[in-house]
PDB file of N, CA, C and O in Angstrom:
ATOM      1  N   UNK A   1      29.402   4.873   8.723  1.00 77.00           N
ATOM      2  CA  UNK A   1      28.145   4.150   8.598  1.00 77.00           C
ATOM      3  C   UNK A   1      27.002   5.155   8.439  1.00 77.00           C
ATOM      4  O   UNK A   1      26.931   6.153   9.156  1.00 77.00           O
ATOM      5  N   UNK A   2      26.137   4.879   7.513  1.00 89.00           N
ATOM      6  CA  UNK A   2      24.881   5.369   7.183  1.00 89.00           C
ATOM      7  C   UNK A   2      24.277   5.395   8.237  1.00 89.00           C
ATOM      8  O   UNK A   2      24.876   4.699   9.057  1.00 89.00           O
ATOM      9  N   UNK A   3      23.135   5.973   8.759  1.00 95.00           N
ATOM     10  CA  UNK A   3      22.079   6.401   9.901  1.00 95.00           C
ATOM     11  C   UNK A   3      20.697   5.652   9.238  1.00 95.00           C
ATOM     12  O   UNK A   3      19.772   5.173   9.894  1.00 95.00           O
ATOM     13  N   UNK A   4      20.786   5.677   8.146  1.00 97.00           N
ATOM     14  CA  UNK A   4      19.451   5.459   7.498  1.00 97.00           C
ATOM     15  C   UNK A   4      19.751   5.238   6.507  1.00 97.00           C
ATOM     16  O   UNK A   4      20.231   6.093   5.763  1.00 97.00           O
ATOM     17  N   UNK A   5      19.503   3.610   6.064  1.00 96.00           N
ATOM     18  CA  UNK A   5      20.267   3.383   5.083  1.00 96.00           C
ATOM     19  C   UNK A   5      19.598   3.451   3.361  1.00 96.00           C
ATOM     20  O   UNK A   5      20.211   3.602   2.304  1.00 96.00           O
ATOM     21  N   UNK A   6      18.226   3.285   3.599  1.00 97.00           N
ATOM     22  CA  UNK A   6      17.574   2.504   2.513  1.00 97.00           C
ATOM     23  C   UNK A   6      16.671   3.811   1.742  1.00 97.00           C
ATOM     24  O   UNK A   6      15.624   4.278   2.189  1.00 97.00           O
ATOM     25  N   UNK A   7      17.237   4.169   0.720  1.00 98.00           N
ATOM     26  CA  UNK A   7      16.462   6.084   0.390  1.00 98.00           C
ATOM     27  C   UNK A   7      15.522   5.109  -0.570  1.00 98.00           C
ATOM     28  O   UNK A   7      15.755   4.222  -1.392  1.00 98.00           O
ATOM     29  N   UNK A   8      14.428   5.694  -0.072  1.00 98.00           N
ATOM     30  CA  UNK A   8      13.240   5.161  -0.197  1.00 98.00           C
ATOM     31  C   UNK A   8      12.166   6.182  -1.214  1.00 98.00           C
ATOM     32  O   UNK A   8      11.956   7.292  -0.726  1.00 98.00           O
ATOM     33  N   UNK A   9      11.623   5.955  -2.289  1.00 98.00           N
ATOM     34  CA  UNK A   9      11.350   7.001  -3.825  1.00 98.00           C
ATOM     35  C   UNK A   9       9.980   6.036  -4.021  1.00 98.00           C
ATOM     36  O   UNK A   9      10.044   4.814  -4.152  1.00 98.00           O
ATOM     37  N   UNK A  10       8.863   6.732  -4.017  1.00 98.00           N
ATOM     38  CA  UNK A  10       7.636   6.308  -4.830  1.00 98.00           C
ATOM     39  C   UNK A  10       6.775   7.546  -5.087  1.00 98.00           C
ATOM     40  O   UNK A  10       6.967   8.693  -4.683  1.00 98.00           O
ATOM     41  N   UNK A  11       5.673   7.013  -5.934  1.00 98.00           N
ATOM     42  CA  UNK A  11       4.760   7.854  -6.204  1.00 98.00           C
ATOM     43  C   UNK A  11       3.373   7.282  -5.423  1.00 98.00           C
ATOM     44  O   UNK A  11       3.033   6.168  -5.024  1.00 98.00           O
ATOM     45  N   UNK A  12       2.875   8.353  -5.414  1.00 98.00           N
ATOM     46  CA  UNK A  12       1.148   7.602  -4.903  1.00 98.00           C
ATOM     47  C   UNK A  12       0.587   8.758  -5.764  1.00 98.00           C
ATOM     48  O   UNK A  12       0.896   9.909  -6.069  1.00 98.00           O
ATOM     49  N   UNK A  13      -0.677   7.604  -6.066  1.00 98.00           N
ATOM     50  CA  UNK A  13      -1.896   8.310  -7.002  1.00 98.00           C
ATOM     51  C   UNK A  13      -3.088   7.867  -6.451  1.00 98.00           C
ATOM     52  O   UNK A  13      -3.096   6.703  -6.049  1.00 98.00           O
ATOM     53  N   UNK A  14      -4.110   8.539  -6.338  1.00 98.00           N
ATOM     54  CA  UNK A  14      -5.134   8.468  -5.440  1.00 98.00           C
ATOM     55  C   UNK A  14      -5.871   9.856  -5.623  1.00 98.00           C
ATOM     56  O   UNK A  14      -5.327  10.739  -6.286  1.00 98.00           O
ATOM     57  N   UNK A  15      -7.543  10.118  -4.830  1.00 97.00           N
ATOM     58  CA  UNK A  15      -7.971  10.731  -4.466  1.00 97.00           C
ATOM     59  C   UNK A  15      -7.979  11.403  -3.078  1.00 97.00           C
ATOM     60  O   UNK A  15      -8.094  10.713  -2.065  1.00 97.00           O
ATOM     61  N   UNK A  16      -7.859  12.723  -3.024  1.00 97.00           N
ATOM     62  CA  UNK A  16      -8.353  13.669  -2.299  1.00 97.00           C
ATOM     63  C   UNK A  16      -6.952  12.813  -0.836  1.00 97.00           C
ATOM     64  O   UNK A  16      -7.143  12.213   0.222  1.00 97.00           O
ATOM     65  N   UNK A  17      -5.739  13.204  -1.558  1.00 98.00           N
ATOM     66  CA  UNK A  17      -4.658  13.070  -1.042  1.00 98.00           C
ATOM     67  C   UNK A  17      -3.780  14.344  -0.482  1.00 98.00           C
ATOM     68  O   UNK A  17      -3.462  15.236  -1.268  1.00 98.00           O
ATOM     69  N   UNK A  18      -3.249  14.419   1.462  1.00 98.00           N
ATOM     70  CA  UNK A  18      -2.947  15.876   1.325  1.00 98.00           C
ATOM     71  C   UNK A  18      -1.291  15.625   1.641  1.00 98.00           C
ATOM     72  O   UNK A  18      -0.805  14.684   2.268  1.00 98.00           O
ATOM     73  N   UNK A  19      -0.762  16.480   1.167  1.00 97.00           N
ATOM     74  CA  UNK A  19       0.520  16.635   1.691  1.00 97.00           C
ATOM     75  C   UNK A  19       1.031  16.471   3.124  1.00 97.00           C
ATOM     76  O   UNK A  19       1.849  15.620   3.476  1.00 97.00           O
ATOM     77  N   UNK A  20       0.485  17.333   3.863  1.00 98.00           N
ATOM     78  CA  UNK A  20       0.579  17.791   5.080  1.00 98.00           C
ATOM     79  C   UNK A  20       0.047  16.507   6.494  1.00 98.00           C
ATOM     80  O   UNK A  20       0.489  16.262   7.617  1.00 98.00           O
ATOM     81  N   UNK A  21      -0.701  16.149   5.945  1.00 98.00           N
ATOM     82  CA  UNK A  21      -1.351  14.710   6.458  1.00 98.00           C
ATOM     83  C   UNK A  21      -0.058  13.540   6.051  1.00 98.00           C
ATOM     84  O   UNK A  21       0.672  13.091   6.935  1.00 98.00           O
ATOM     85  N   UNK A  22       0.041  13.268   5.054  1.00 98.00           N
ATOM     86  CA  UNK A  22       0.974  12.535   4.726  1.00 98.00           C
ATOM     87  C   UNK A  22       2.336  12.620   5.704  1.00 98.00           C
ATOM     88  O   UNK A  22       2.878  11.801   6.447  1.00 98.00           O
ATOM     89  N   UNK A  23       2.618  13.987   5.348  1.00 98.00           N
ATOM     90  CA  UNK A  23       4.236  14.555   6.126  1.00 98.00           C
ATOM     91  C   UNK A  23       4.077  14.293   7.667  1.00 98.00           C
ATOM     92  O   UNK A  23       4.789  13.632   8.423  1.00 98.00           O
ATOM     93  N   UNK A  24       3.014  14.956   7.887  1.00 98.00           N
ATOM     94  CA  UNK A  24       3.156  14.311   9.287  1.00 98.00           C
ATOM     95  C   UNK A  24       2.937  13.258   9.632  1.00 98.00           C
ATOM     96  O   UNK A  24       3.322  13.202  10.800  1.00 98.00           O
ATOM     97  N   UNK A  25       2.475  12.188   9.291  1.00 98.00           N
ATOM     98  CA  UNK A  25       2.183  10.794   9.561  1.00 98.00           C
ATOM     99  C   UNK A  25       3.832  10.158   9.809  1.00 98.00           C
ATOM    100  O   UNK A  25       4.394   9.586  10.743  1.00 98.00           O
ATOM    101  N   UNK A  26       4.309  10.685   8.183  1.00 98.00           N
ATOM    102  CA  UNK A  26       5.573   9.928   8.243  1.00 98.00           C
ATOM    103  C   UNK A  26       6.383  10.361   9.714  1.00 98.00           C
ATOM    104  O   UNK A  26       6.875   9.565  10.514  1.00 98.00           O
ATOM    105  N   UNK A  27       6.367  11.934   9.822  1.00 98.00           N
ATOM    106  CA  UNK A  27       7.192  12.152  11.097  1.00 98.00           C
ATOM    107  C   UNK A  27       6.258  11.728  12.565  1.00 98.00           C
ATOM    108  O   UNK A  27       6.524  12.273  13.636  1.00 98.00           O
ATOM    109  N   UNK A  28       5.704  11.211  12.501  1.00 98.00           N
ATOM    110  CA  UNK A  28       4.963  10.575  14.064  1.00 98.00           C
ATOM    111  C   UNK A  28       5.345   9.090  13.711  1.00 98.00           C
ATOM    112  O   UNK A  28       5.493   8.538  14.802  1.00 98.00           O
ATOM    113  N   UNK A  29       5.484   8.538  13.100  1.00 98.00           N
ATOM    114  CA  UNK A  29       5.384   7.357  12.711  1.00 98.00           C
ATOM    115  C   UNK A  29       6.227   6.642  12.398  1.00 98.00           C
ATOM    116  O   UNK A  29       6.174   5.422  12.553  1.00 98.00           O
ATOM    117  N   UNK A  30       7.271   7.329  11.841  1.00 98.00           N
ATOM    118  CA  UNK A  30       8.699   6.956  10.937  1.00 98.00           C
ATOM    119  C   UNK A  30      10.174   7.456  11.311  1.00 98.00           C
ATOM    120  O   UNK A  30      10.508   8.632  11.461  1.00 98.00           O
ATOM    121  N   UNK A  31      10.980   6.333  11.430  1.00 97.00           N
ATOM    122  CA  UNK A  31      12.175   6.788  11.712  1.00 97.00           C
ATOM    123  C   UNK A  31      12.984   6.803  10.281  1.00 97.00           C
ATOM    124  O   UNK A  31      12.882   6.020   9.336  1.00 97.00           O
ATOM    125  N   UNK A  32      13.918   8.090  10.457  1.00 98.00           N
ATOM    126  CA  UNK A  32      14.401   8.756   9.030  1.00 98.00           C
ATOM    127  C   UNK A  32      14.867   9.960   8.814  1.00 98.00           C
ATOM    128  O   UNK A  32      14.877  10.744   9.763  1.00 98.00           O
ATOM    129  N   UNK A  33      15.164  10.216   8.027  1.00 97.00           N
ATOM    130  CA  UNK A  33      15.289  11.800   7.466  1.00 97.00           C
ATOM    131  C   UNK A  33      15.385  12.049   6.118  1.00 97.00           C
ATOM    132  O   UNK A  33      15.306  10.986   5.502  1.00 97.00           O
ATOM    133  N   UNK A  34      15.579  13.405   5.092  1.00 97.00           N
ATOM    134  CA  UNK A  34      15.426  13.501   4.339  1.00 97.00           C
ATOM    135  C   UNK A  34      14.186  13.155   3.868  1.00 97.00           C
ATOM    136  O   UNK A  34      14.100  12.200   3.095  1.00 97.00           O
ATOM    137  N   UNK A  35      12.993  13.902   4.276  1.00 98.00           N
ATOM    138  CA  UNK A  35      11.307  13.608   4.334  1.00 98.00           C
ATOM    139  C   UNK A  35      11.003  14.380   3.239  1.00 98.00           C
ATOM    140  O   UNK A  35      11.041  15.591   3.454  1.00 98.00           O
ATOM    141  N   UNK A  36      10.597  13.893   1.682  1.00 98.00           N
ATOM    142  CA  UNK A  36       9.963  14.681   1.021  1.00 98.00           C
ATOM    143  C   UNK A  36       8.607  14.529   0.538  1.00 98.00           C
ATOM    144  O   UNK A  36       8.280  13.548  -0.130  1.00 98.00           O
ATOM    145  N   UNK A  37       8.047  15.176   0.753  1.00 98.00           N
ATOM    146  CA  UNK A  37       6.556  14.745   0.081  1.00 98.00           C
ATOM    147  C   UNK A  37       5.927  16.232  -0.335  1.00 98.00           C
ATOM    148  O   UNK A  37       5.706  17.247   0.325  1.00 98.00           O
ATOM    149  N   UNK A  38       5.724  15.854  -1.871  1.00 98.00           N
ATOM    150  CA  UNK A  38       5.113  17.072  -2.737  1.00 98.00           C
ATOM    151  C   UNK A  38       4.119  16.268  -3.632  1.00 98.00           C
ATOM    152  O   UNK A  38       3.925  15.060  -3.773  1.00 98.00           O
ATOM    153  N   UNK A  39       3.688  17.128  -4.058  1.00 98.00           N
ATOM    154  CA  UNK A  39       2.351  16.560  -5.099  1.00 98.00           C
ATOM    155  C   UNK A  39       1.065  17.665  -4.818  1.00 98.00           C
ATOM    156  O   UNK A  39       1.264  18.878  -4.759  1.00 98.00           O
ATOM    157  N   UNK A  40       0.057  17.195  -4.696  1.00 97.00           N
ATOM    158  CA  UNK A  40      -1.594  17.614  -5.089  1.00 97.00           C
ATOM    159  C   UNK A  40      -2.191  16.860  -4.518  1.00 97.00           C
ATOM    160  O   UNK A  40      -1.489  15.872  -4.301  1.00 97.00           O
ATOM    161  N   UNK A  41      -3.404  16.741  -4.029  1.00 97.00           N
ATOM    162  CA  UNK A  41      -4.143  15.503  -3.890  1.00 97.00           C
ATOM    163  C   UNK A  41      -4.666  14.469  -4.500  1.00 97.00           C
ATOM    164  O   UNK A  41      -5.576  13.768  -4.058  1.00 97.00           O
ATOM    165  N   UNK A  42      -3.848  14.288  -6.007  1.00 98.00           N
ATOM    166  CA  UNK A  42      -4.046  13.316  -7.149  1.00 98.00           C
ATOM    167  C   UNK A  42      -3.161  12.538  -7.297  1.00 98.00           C
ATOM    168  O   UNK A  42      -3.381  11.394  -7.694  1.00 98.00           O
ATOM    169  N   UNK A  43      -1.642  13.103  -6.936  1.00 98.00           N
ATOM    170  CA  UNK A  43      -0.460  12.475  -7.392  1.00 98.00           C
ATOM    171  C   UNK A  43       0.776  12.722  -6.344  1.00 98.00           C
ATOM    172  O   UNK A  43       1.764  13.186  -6.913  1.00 98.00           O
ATOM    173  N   UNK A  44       0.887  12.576  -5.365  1.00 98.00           N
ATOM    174  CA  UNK A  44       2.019  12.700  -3.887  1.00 98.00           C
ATOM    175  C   UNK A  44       3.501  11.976  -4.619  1.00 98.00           C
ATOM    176  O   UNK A  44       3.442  10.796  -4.965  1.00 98.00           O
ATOM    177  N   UNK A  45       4.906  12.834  -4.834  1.00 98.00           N
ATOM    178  CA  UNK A  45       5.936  12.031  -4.681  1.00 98.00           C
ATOM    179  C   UNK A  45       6.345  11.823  -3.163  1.00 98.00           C
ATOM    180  O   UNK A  45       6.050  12.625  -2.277  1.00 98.00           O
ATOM    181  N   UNK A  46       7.265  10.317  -2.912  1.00 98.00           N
ATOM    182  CA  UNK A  46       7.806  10.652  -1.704  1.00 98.00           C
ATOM    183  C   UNK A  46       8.938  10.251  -1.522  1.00 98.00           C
ATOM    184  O   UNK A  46       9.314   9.136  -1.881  1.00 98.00           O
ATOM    185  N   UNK A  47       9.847  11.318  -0.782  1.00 98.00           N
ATOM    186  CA  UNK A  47      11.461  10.497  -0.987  1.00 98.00           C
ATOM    187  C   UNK A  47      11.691  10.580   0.684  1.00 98.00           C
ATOM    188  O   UNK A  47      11.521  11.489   1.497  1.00 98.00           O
ATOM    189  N   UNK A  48      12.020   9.603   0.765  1.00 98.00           N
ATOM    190  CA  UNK A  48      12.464   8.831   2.447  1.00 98.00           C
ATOM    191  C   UNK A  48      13.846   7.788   2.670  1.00 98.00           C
ATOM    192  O   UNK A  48      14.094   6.622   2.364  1.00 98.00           O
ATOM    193  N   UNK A  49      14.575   8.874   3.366  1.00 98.00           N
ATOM    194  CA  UNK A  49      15.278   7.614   4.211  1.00 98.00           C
ATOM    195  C   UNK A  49      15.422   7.047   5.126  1.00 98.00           C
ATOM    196  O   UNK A  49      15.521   7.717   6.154  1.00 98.00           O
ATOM    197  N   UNK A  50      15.507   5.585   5.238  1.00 98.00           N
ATOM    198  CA  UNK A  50      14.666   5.443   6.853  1.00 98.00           C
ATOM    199  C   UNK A  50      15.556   3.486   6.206  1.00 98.00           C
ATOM    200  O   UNK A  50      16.041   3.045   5.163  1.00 98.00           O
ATOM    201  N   UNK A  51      15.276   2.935   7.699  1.00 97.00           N
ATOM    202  CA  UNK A  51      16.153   1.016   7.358  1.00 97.00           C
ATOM    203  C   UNK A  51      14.572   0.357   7.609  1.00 97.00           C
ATOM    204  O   UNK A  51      14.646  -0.796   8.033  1.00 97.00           O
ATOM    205  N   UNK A  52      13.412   0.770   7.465  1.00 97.00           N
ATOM    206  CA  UNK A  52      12.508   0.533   7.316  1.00 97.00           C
ATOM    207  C   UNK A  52      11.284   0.246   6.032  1.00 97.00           C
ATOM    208  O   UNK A  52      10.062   0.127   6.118  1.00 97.00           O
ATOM    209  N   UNK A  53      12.300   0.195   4.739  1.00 98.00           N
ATOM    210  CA  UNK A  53      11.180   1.020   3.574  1.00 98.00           C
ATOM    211  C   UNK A  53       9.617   0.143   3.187  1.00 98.00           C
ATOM    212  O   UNK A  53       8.739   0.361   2.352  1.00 98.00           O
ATOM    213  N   UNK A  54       9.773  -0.755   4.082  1.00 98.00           N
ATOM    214  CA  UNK A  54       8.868  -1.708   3.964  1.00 98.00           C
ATOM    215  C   UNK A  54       7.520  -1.188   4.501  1.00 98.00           C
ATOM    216  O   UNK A  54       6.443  -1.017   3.930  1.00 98.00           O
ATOM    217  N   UNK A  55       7.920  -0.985   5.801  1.00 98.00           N
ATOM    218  CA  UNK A  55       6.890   0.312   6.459  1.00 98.00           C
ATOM    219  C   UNK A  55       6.296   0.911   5.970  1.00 98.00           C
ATOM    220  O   UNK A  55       5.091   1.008   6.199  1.00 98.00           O
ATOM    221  N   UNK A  56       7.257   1.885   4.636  1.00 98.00           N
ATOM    222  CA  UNK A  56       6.500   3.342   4.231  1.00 98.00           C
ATOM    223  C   UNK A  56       5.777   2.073   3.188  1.00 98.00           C
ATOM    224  O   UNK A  56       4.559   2.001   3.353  1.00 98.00           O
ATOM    225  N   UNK A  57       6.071   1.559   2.654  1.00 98.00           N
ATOM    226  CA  UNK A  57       5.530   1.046   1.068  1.00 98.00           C
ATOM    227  C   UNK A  57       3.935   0.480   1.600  1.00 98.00           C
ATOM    228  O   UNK A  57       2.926   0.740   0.944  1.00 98.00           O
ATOM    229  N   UNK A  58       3.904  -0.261   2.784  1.00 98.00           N
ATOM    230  CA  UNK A  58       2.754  -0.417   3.563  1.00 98.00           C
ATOM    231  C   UNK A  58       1.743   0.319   3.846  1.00 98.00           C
ATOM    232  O   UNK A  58       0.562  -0.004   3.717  1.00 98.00           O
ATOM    233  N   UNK A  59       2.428   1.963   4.488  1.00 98.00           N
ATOM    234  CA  UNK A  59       1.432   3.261   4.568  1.00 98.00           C
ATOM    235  C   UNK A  59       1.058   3.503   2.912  1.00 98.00           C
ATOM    236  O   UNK A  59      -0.086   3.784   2.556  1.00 98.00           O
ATOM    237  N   UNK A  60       1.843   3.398   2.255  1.00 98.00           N
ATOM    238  CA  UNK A  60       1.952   4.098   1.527  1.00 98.00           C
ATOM    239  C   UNK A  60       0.885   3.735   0.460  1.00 98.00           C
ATOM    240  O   UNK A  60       0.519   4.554  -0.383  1.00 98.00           O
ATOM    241  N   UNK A  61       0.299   2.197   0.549  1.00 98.00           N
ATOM    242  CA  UNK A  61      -0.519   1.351  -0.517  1.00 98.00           C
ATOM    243  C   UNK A  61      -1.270   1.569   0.024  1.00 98.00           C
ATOM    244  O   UNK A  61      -2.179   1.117  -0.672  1.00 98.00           O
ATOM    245  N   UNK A  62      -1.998   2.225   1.385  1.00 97.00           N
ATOM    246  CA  UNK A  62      -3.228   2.412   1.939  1.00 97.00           C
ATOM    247  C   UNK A  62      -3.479   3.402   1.532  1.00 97.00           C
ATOM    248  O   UNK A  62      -4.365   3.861   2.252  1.00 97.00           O
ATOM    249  N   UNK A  63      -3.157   4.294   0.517  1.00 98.00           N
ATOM    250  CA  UNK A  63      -3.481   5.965   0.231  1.00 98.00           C
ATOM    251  C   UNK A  63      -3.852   5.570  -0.869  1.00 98.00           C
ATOM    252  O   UNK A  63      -4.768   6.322  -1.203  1.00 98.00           O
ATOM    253  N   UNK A  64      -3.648   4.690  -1.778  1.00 98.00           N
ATOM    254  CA  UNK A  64      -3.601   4.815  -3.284  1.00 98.00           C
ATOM    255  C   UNK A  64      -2.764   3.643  -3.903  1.00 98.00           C
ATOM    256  O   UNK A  64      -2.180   2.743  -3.299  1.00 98.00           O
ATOM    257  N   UNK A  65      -2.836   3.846  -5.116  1.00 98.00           N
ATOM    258  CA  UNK A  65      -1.777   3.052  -5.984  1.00 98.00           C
ATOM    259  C   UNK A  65      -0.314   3.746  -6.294  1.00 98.00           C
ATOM    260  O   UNK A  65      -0.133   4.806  -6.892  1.00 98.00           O
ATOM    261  N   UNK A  66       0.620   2.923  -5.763  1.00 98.00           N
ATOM    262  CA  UNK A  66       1.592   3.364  -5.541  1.00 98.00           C
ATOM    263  C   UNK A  66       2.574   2.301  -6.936  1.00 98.00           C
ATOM    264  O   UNK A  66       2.474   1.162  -7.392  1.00 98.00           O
ATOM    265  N   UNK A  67       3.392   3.399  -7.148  1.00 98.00           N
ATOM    266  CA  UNK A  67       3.890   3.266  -8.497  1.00 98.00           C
ATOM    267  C   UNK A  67       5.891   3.901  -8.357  1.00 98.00           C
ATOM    268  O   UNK A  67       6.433   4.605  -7.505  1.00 98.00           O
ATOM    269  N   UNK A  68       6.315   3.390  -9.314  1.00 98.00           N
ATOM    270  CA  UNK A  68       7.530   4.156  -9.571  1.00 98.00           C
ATOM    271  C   UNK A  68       8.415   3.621  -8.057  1.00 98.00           C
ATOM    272  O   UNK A  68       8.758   4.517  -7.285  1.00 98.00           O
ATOM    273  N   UNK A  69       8.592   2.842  -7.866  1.00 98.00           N
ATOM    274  CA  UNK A  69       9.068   2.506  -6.420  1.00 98.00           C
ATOM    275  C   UNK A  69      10.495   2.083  -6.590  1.00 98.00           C
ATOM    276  O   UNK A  69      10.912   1.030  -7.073  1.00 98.00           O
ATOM    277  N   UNK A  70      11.175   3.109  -6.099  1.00 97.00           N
ATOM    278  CA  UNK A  70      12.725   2.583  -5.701  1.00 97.00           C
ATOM    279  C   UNK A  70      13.594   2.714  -4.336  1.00 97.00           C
ATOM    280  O   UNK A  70      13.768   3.854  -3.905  1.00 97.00           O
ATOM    281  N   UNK A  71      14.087   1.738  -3.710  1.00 97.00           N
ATOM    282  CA  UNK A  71      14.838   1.653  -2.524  1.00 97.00           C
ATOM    283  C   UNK A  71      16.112   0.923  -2.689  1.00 97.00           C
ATOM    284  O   UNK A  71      16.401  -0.257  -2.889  1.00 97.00           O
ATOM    285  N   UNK A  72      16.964   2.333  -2.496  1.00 96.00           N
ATOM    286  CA  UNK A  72      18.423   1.975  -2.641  1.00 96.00           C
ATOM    287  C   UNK A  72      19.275   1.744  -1.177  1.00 96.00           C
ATOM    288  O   UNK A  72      19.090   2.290  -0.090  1.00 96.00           O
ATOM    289  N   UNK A  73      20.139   0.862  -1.527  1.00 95.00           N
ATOM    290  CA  UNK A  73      20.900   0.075  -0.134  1.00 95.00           C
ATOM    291  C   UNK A  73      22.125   1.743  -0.559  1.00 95.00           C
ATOM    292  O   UNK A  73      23.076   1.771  -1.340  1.00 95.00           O
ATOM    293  N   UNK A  74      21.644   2.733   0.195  1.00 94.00           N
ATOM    294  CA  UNK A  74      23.162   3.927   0.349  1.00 94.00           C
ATOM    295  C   UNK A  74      24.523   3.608   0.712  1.00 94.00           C
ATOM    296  O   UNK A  74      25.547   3.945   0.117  1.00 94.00           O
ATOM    297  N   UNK A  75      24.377   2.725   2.054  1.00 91.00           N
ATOM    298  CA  UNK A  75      25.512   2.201   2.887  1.00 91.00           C
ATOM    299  C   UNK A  75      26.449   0.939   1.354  1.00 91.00           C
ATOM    300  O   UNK A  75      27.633   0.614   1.269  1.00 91.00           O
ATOM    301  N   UNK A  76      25.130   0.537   0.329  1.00 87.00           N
ATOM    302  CA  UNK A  76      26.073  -0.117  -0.667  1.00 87.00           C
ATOM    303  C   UNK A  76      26.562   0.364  -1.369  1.00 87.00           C
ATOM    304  O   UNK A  76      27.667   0.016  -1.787  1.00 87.00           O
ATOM    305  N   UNK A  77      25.767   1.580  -1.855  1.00 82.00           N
ATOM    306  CA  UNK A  77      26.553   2.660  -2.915  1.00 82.00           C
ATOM    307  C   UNK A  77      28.024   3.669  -2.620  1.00 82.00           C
ATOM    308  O   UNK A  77      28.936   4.095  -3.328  1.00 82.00           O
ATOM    309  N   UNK A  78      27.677   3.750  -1.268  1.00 82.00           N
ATOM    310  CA  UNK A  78      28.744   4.486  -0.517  1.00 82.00           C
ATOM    311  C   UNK A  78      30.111   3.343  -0.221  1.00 82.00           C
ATOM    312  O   UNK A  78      31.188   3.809   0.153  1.00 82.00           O
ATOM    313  N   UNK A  79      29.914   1.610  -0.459  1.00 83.00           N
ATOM    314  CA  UNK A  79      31.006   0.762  -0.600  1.00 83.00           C
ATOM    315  C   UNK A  79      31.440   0.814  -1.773  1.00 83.00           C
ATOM    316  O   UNK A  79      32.588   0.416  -1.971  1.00 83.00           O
ATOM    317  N   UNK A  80      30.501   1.409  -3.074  1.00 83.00           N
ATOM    318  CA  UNK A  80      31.152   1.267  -4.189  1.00 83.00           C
ATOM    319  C   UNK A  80      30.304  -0.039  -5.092  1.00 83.00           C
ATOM    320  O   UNK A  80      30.490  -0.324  -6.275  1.00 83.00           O
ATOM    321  N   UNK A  81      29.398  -0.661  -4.184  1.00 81.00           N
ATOM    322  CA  UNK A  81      28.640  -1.467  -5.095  1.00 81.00           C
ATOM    323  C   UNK A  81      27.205  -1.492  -5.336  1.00 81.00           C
ATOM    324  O   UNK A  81      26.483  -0.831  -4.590  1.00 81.00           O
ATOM    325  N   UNK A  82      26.809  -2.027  -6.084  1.00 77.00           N
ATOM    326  CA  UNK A  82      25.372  -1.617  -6.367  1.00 77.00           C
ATOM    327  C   UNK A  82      24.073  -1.424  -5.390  1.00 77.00           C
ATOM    328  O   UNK A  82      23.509  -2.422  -4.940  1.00 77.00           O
ATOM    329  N   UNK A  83      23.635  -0.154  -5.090  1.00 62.00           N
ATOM    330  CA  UNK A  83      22.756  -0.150  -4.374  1.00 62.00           C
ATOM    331  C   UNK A  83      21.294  -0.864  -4.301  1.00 62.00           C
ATOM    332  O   UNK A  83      20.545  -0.642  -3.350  1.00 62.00           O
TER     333      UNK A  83
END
């Protein structure tokens, strides 16, 4: 069994956006692993896994317009069916 099932992929676009603010929010805030967040303060990717992705998509529309959004069921891909 997966730990964290739902790998969680968006973009945010916005102003005067920081990485480091972001990253840590997610880790005070968020249960998960595999925490990525890169970008600029114009354009943040973020890849998360966590059985929560609803959460991040929530933080995540308060920064900006959030775009490119995908959350895959792992625990389905890892049965062999569509995540």
């Amino acid at each position: 069994m997966i730990e964290y099932k739902f790998d969680t992929q968006l973009l945010i676009e916005g102003k005067n956006l920081s990485e480091d603010a972001i990253r840590q929010y997610f880790i005070d805030n968020f249960d998960g692993d595999c925490l990525l967040v890169c970008g600029d303060d114009e354009l943040i990717k973020i890849h998360f896994h966590t059985n929560q992705p609803w959460k991040v998509l929530e933080y995540c529309d308060g920064l900006g317009d959030i775009q490119d959004i995908v959350v895959e069921n792992m625990e389905r891909q890892a049965n062999g069916l569509n995540g």
